[in-house]
PDB file of C-alpha atoms in Angstrom:
ATOM      1  CA  MET U   1      -0.173   0.115   0.537  1.00  0.00           C
ATOM      2  CA  SER U   2       2.286   2.509   1.150  1.00  0.00           C
ATOM      3  CA  THR U   3       5.447   3.270   0.337  1.00  0.00           C
ATOM      4  CA  THR U   4       9.122   4.017   2.362  1.00  0.00           C
ATOM      5  CA  ASN U   5      10.314   8.067   0.410  1.00  0.00           C
ATOM      6  CA  PRO U   6      13.374   8.681   2.506  1.00  0.00           C
ATOM      7  CA  THR U   7      13.829  12.070   0.700  1.00  0.00           C
ATOM      8  CA  PRO U   8      11.235  14.052   2.495  1.00  0.00           C
ATOM      9  CA  ARG U   9      10.759  15.151   5.915  1.00  0.00           C
ATOM     10  CA  PRO U  10       9.104  16.828   7.806  1.00  0.00           C
ATOM     11  CA  THR U  11       9.936  20.458   7.959  1.00  0.00           C
ATOM     12  CA  PRO U  12       7.838  22.837  10.705  1.00  0.00           C
ATOM     13  CA  THR U  13       5.591  24.586   9.357  1.00  0.00           C
ATOM     14  CA  SER U  14       2.348  27.345  11.496  1.00  0.00           C
ATOM     15  CA  THR U  15       4.266  25.860  14.874  1.00  0.00           C
ATOM     16  CA  PRO U  16       5.007  27.866  17.518  1.00  0.00           C
ATOM     17  CA  ASN U  17       8.808  27.608  17.730  1.00  0.00           C
ATOM     18  CA  ALA U  18      11.478  26.552  15.085  1.00  0.00           C
ATOM     19  CA  ASN U  19      11.763  23.053  17.080  1.00  0.00           C
ATOM     20  CA  THR U  20       8.376  21.934  16.606  1.00  0.00           C
ATOM     21  CA  THR U  21       6.357  19.744  13.707  1.00  0.00           C
ATOM     22  CA  THR U  22       2.665  20.207  12.919  1.00  0.00           C
ATOM     23  CA  LEU U  23       1.076  17.228  12.025  1.00  0.00           C
ATOM     24  CA  TRP U  24      -2.675  15.894  11.947  1.00  0.00           C
ATOM     25  CA  ARG U  25      -4.557  13.639  11.850  1.00  0.00           C
ATOM     26  CA  PRO U  26      -7.856  12.731  10.884  1.00  0.00           C
ATOM     27  CA  ALA U  27     -10.712  10.793  13.350  1.00  0.00           C
ATOM     28  CA  GLY U  28     -14.099   9.499  14.222  1.00  0.00           C
ATOM     29  CA  PRO U  29     -15.697  10.589  16.657  1.00  0.00           C
ATOM     30  CA  VAL U  30     -13.966   7.216  19.340  1.00  0.00           C
ATOM     31  CA  GLU U  31     -11.311   8.464  18.905  1.00  0.00           C
ATOM     32  CA  LEU U  32     -11.658  12.046  19.489  1.00  0.00           C
ATOM     33  CA  ASP U  33     -13.887  10.716  22.664  1.00  0.00           C
ATOM     34  CA  LEU U  34     -10.726   8.788  23.785  1.00  0.00           C
ATOM     35  CA  VAL U  35      -8.489  12.013  23.092  1.00  0.00           C
ATOM     36  CA  ARG U  36     -10.502  14.388  24.801  1.00  0.00           C
ATOM     37  CA  ALA U  37     -10.230  12.026  28.163  1.00  0.00           C
ATOM     38  CA  LEU U  38      -6.433  12.350  27.583  1.00  0.00           C
ATOM     39  CA  ASP U  39      -6.765  16.522  28.247  1.00  0.00           C
ATOM     40  CA  TRP U  40      -5.949  16.662  24.000  1.00  0.00           C
ATOM     41  CA  ARG U  41      -2.000  15.271  24.886  1.00  0.00           C
ATOM     42  CA  ALA U  42      -2.566  11.901  23.831  1.00  0.00           C
ATOM     43  CA  TRP U  43      -3.611   9.715  21.564  1.00  0.00           C
ATOM     44  CA  PRO U  44      -5.593   6.483  22.216  1.00  0.00           C
ATOM     45  CA  PRO U  45      -3.196   3.293  22.109  1.00  0.00           C
ATOM     46  CA  ARG U  46      -4.028   1.398  19.200  1.00  0.00           C
ATOM     47  CA  LEU U  47      -6.834  -1.325  18.283  1.00  0.00           C
ATOM     48  CA  PRO U  48      -4.810  -5.475  18.242  1.00  0.00           C
ATOM     49  CA  GLU U  49      -5.994  -4.543  14.595  1.00  0.00           C
ATOM     50  CA  GLN U  50      -4.262  -1.789  14.398  1.00  0.00           C
ATOM     51  CA  PRO U  51      -0.533  -2.251  15.193  1.00  0.00           C
ATOM     52  CA  ILE U  52       0.790   1.360  13.451  1.00  0.00           C
ATOM     53  CA  PHE U  53      -0.133   5.178  14.082  1.00  0.00           C
ATOM     54  CA  TYR U  54      -0.478   7.608  11.232  1.00  0.00           C
ATOM     55  CA  PRO U  55      -0.589  11.167  12.012  1.00  0.00           C
ATOM     56  CA  VAL U  56      -0.238  12.714   8.343  1.00  0.00           C
ATOM     57  CA  LEU U  57       2.436  15.485   7.257  1.00  0.00           C
ATOM     58  CA  ASN U  58      -0.439  18.099   5.061  1.00  0.00           C
ATOM     59  CA  GLU U  59      -4.104  19.242   6.380  1.00  0.00           C
ATOM     60  CA  ASP U  60      -5.633  17.721   3.244  1.00  0.00           C
ATOM     61  CA  TYR U  61      -4.621  14.243   3.455  1.00  0.00           C
ATOM     62  CA  ALA U  62      -5.571  14.617   6.827  1.00  0.00           C
ATOM     63  CA  ILE U  63      -9.358  16.236   5.494  1.00  0.00           C
ATOM     64  CA  ARG U  64      -9.688  13.865   2.593  1.00  0.00           C
ATOM     65  CA  ILE U  65      -9.847  10.955   5.031  1.00  0.00           C
ATOM     66  CA  ALA U  66     -12.146  12.860   7.157  1.00  0.00           C
ATOM     67  CA  ARG U  67     -14.396  14.523   5.128  1.00  0.00           C
ATOM     68  CA  ASP U  68     -14.368  10.571   1.779  1.00  0.00           C
ATOM     69  CA  TRP U  69     -13.745   7.972   5.278  1.00  0.00           C
ATOM     70  CA  ASN U  70     -14.381   8.627   8.538  1.00  0.00           C
ATOM     71  CA  VAL U  71     -17.872  10.429   7.773  1.00  0.00           C
ATOM     72  CA  LYS U  72     -19.201   7.735   5.384  1.00  0.00           C
ATOM     73  CA  HIS U  73     -17.751   4.558   8.391  1.00  0.00           C
ATOM     74  CA  ASP U  74     -18.181   6.472  11.218  1.00  0.00           C
ATOM     75  CA  GLY U  75     -20.700   9.274  11.005  1.00  0.00           C
ATOM     76  CA  ALA U  76     -18.443  11.853  11.463  1.00  0.00           C
ATOM     77  CA  GLY U  77     -14.802  13.114  10.360  1.00  0.00           C
ATOM     78  CA  PHE U  78     -12.914  15.215  12.479  1.00  0.00           C
ATOM     79  CA  VAL U  79      -9.240  16.773  11.239  1.00  0.00           C
ATOM     80  CA  THR U  80      -7.244  17.547  13.714  1.00  0.00           C
ATOM     81  CA  ARG U  81      -3.573  19.648  14.400  1.00  0.00           C
ATOM     82  CA  PHE U  82      -0.417  18.713  16.475  1.00  0.00           C
ATOM     83  CA  GLU U  83       3.066  19.610  17.399  1.00  0.00           C
ATOM     84  CA  VAL U  84       5.991  17.165  17.513  1.00  0.00           C
ATOM     85  CA  ASP U  85       9.567  17.612  18.524  1.00  0.00           C
ATOM     86  CA  THR U  86      11.207  17.622  15.256  1.00  0.00           C
ATOM     87  CA  ALA U  87      14.169  15.750  16.578  1.00  0.00           C
ATOM     88  CA  PHE U  88      12.621  12.888  18.155  1.00  0.00           C
ATOM     89  CA  LEU U  89      10.488  12.420  14.339  1.00  0.00           C
ATOM     90  CA  ALA U  90      13.663  12.017  12.728  1.00  0.00           C
ATOM     91  CA  ARG U  91      13.459   8.167  13.753  1.00  0.00           C
ATOM     92  CA  TYR U  92       9.869   7.967  11.443  1.00  0.00           C
ATOM     93  CA  PRO U  93      11.037   8.326   8.099  1.00  0.00           C
ATOM     94  CA  VAL U  94       7.932   9.973   5.958  1.00  0.00           C
ATOM     95  CA  ARG U  95       5.565   7.383   3.731  1.00  0.00           C
ATOM     96  CA  GLN U  96       3.925   8.304   0.240  1.00  0.00           C
ATOM     97  CA  ALA U  97       1.095   7.069   0.656  1.00  0.00           C
ATOM     98  CA  GLY U  98      -0.129   7.460  -3.276  1.00  0.00           C
ATOM     99  CA  GLY U  99      -0.150  11.356  -4.799  1.00  0.00           C
ATOM    100  CA  GLU U 100       3.066  12.721  -4.380  1.00  0.00           C
ATOM    101  CA  THR U 101       1.363  15.386  -1.071  1.00  0.00           C
ATOM    102  CA  ILE U 102       0.338  11.280   0.446  1.00  0.00           C
ATOM    103  CA  LEU U 103       2.369  11.870   3.378  1.00  0.00           C
ATOM    104  CA  GLU U 104       3.080   9.610   6.278  1.00  0.00           C
ATOM    105  CA  LEU U 105       4.435   8.978   9.935  1.00  0.00           C
ATOM    106  CA  TRP U 106       4.001   5.554  10.043  1.00  0.00           C
ATOM    107  CA  VAL U 107       4.640   4.996  14.322  1.00  0.00           C
ATOM    108  CA  PRO U 108       4.687   1.614  15.359  1.00  0.00           C
ATOM    109  CA  ALA U 109       1.694   1.309  18.381  1.00  0.00           C
ATOM    110  CA  GLU U 110       4.524  -0.060  20.611  1.00  0.00           C
ATOM    111  CA  GLU U 111       5.798   3.387  20.367  1.00  0.00           C
ATOM    112  CA  LEU U 112       3.412   5.597  21.178  1.00  0.00           C
ATOM    113  CA  ASP U 113       3.278   6.182  23.936  1.00  0.00           C
ATOM    114  CA  GLU U 114       7.105   7.977  24.378  1.00  0.00           C
ATOM    115  CA  PHE U 115       5.440   9.675  20.505  1.00  0.00           C
ATOM    116  CA  ASN U 116       2.596  11.128  23.171  1.00  0.00           C
ATOM    117  CA  ALA U 117       5.669  11.929  25.115  1.00  0.00           C
ATOM    118  CA  HIS U 118       6.980  14.283  22.258  1.00  0.00           C
ATOM    119  CA  ILE U 119       3.699  16.801  22.325  1.00  0.00           C
ATOM    120  CA  VAL U 120       4.397  19.534  22.229  1.00  0.00           C
ATOM    121  CA  GLY U 121       0.793  21.663  22.879  1.00  0.00           C
ATOM    122  CA  ARG U 122      -2.355  19.811  22.858  1.00  0.00           C
ATOM    123  CA  ILE U 123      -4.644  18.714  19.504  1.00  0.00           C
ATOM    124  CA  GLU U 124      -6.630  21.146  18.281  1.00  0.00           C
ATOM    125  CA  VAL U 125      -9.428  19.735  16.463  1.00  0.00           C
ATOM    126  CA  VAL U 126      -9.245  21.973  13.674  1.00  0.00           C
ATOM    127  CA  ARG U 127     -12.227  20.555  10.802  1.00  0.00           C
ATOM    128  CA  GLU U 128     -14.879  18.650  11.311  1.00  0.00           C
ATOM    129  CA  TYR U 129     -17.073  17.292   9.028  1.00  0.00           C
ATOM    130  CA  ARG U 130     -20.306  15.200   9.356  1.00  0.00           C
TER     131      ARG U 130
END
């Protein structure tokens, strides 16, 4: 499905400081409720059938997933935005999941607690689709 593309790296975009990278995540209502329960500071553990956490590198890609997939399957879709320590993200190669701008990171489920510890600030909802 996706292939590793070592060339593009996440780059800081609309960040509070130059040491963070903006990531987006499309989410359904169940996942969003779990994020809310974590005070908007972390992503919930993956389910057994979800071995990878997929944050994406641009808002347009997140919008397409939230609008076209989450709404159809979950009744609603949300686009979230959050900042992560850029140096920490260097361990995750950028994966190209289709077109040139369809870029994501693959974070193994067992590394999600450490990933969450490198989130700077809060996760925020920037778009909603129903």
